[in-house]
Tab-separated table of C-alpha atoms in Angstrom:
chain	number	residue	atom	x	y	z
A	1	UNK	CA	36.913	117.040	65.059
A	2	UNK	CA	35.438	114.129	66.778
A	3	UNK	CA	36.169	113.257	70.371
A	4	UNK	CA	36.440	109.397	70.504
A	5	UNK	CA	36.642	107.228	73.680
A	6	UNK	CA	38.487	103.880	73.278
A	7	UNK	CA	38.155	101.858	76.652
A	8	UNK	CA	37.803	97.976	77.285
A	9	UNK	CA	38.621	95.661	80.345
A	10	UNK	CA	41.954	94.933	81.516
A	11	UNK	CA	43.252	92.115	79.256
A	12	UNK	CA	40.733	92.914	76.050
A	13	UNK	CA	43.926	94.464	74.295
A	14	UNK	CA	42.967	98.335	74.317
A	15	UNK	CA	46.360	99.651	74.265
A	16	UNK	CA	46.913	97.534	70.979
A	17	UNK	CA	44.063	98.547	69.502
A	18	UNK	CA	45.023	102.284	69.994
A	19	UNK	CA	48.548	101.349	68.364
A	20	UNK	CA	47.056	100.619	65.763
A	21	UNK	CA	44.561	103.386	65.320
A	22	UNK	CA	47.351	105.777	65.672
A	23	UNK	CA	49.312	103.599	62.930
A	24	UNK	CA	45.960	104.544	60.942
A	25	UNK	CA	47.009	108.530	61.148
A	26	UNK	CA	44.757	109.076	64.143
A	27	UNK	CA	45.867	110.852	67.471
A	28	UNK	CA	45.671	109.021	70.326
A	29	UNK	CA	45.518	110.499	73.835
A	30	UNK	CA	46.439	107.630	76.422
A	31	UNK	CA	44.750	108.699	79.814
A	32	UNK	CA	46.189	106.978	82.371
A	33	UNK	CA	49.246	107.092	81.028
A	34	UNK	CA	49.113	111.304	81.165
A	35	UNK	CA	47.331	110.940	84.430
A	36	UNK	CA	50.305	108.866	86.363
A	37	UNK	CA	52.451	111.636	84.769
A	38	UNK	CA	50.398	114.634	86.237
A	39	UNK	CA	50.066	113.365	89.571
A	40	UNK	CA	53.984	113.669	89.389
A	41	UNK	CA	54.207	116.642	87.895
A	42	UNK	CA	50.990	119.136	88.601
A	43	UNK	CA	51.305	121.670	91.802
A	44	UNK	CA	47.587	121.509	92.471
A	45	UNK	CA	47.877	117.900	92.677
A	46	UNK	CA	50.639	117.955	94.149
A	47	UNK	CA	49.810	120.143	97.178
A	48	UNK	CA	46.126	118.411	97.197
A	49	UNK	CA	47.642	115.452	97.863
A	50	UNK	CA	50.297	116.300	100.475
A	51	UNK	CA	47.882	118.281	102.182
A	52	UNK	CA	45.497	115.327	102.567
A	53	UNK	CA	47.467	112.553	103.023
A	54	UNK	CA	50.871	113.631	104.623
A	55	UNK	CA	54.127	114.138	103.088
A	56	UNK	CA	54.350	110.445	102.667
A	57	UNK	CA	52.460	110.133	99.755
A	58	UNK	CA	55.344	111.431	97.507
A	59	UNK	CA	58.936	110.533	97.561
A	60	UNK	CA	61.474	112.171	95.787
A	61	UNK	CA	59.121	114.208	94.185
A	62	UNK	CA	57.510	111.349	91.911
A	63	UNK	CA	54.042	109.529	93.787
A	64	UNK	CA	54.585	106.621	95.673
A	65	UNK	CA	51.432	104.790	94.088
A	66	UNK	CA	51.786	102.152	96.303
A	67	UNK	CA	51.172	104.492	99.311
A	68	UNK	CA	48.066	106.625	98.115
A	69	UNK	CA	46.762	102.710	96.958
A	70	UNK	CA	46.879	101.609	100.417
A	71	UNK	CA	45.544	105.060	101.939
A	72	UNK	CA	42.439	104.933	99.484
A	73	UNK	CA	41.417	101.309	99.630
A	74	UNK	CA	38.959	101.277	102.309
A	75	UNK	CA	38.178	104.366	101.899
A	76	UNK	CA	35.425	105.729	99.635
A	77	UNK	CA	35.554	108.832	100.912
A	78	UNK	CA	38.996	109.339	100.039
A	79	UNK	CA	38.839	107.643	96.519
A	80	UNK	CA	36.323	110.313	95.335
A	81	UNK	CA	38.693	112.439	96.718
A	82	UNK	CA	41.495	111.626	94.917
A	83	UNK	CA	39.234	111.043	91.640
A	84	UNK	CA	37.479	114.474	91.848
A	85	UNK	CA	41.194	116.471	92.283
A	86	UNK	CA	42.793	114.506	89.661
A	87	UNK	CA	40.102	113.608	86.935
A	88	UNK	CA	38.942	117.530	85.643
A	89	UNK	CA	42.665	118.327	85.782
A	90	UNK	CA	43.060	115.548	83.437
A	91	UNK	CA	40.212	116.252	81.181
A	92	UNK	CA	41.695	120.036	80.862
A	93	UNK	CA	44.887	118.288	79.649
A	94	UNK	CA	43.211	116.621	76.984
A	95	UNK	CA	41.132	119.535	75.948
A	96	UNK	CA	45.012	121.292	75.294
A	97	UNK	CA	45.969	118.142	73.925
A	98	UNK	CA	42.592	118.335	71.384
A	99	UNK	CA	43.323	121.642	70.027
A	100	UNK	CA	46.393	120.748	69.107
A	101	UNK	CA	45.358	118.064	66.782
A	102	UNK	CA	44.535	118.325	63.203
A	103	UNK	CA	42.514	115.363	62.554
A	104	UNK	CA	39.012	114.047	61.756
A	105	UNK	CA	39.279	111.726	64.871
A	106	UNK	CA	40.926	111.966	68.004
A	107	UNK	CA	40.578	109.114	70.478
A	108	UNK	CA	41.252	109.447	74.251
A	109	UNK	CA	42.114	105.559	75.594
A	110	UNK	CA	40.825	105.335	79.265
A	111	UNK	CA	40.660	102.380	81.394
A	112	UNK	CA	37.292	103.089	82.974
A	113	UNK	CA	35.664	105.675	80.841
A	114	UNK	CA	32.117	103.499	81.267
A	115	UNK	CA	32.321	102.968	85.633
A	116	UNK	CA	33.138	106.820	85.751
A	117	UNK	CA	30.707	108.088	83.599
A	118	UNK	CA	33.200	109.941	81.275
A	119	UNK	CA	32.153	108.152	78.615
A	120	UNK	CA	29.507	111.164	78.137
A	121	UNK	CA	31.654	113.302	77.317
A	122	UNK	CA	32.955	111.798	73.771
A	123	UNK	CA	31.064	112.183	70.560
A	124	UNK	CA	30.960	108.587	70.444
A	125	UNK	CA	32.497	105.457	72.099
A	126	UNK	CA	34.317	102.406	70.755
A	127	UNK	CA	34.667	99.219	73.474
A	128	UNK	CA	37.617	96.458	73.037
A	129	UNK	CA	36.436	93.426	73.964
A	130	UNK	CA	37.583	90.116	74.367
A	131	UNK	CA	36.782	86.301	75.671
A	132	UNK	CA	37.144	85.733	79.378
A	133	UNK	CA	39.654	83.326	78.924
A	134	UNK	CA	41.609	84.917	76.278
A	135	UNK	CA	41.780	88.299	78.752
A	136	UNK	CA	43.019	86.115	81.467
A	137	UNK	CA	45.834	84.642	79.649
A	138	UNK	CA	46.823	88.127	78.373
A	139	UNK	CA	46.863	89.173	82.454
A	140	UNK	CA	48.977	86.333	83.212
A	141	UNK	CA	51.753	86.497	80.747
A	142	UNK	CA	51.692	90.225	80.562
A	143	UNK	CA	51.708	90.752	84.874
A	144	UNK	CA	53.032	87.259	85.525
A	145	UNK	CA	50.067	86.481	88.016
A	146	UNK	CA	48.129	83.538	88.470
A	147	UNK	CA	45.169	82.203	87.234
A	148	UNK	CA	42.634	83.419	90.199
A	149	UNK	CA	45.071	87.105	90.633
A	150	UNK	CA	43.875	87.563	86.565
A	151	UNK	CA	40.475	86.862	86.810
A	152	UNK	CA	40.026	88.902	90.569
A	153	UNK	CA	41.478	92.007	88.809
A	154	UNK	CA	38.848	91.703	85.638
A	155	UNK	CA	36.043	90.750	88.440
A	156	UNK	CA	36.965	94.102	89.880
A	157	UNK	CA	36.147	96.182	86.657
A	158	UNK	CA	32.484	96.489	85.176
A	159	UNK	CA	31.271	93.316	82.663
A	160	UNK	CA	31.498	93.466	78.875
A	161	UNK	CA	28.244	93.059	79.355
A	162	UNK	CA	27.492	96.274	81.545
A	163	UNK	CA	29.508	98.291	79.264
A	164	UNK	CA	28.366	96.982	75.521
A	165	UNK	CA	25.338	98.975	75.838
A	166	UNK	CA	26.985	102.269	76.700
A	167	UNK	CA	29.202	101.385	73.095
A	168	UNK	CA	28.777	103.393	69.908
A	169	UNK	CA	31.205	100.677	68.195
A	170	UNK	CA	32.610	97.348	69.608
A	171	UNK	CA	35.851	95.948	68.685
A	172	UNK	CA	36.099	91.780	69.467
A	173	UNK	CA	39.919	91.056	69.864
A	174	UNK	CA	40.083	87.468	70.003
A	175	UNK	CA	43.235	86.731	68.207
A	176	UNK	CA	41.203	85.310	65.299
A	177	UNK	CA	38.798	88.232	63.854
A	178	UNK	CA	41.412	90.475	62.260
A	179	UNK	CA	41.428	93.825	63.875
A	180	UNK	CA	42.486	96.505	60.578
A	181	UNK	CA	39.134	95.470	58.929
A	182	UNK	CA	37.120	95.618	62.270
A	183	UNK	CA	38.973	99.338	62.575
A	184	UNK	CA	38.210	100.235	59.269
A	185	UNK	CA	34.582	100.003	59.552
A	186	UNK	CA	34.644	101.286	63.019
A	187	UNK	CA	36.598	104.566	61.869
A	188	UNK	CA	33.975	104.500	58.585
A	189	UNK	CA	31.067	104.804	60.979
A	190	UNK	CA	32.363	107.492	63.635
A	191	UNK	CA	33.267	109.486	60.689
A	192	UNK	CA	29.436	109.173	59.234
A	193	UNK	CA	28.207	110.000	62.722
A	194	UNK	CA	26.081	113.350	62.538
């Protein structure tokens, strides 16, 4: 079994991409999406958490995102904090997750597997991308944020052009290349990988 990581900016259309993969027959692990639920959910998090920030930082026993956001924002210190407790805990998830599969291909879709330097730890890498305009149209329709809000939240990730190189395979999902023969080649080639 191969270890896939499927990451591209906010906007590029990741999450659809990974639809469709799974539509394909392959697994897909969605990282954030397991990560929001473990921060909920682990003790070790949990208690981490509480015991760094105050009790504050969860209410009702579910995160209060909004809180640990504002706690961690100017603070590096506490970011790498928060990103060494949580990040290993989540990797261990997916490991569990991994041996359950039964599959050539598994993919794990992460935000930003190239800025963290996760992306090391996959067999190989495939990168959504898309046009800066395109990405900033998705933002705004999907969020329902303006034009400058779009773009400062894609200025705040890494460049297409700082992760393309990092990229075993690159997807372009522009709305006009169609995607199912892009994926077929892409799943062609990670399957040919030594």
């Amino acid at each position: 079994m191969k270890r896939i990581g499927l990451s591209g900016g906010i906007g590029s259309g990741k999450s659809y991409v990974a639809e469709i993969l799974e539509k394909m027959g392959f697994p897909v692990y969605y990282a954030d999406a397991r990560a929001k639920a473990l921060t909920d959910t682990h003790p070790h998090i949990i208690s981490e958490l509480i015991k760094r920030f105050g009790t504050t930082v969860y209410e009702d026993g579910v995160l209060n995102r909004k809180v640990l956001a504002s706690l961690i924002f100017d603070s590096e210190g506490d970011r790498m904090f928060v990103n060494n407790l949580i990040h290993p805990i989540v990797r261990t998830d997916f490991d569990v997750w991994c041996a359950k599969q039964h599959s050539p291909l598994v993919f794990n879709e992460a935000a930003i597997l190239f800025e963290t330097g996760a992306y090391r730890q996959f067999d190989a890498t495939v990168l959504v991308i898309a046009p800066l305009e395109t990405r900033i149209e998705r933002i705004m329709q999907r969020d329902r944020c303006t034009h400058e809000q779009a773009e400062a939240r894609i200025q705040s990730q890494w460049s297409d052009e700082q992760k393309m190189p990092l990229a075993t395979c690159i997807v372009m999902n522009d709305g006009t290349i169609p995607l199912l023969s892009q994926l077929e080649h892409v799943v062609t080639t990670l399957l040919n990988l030594s």
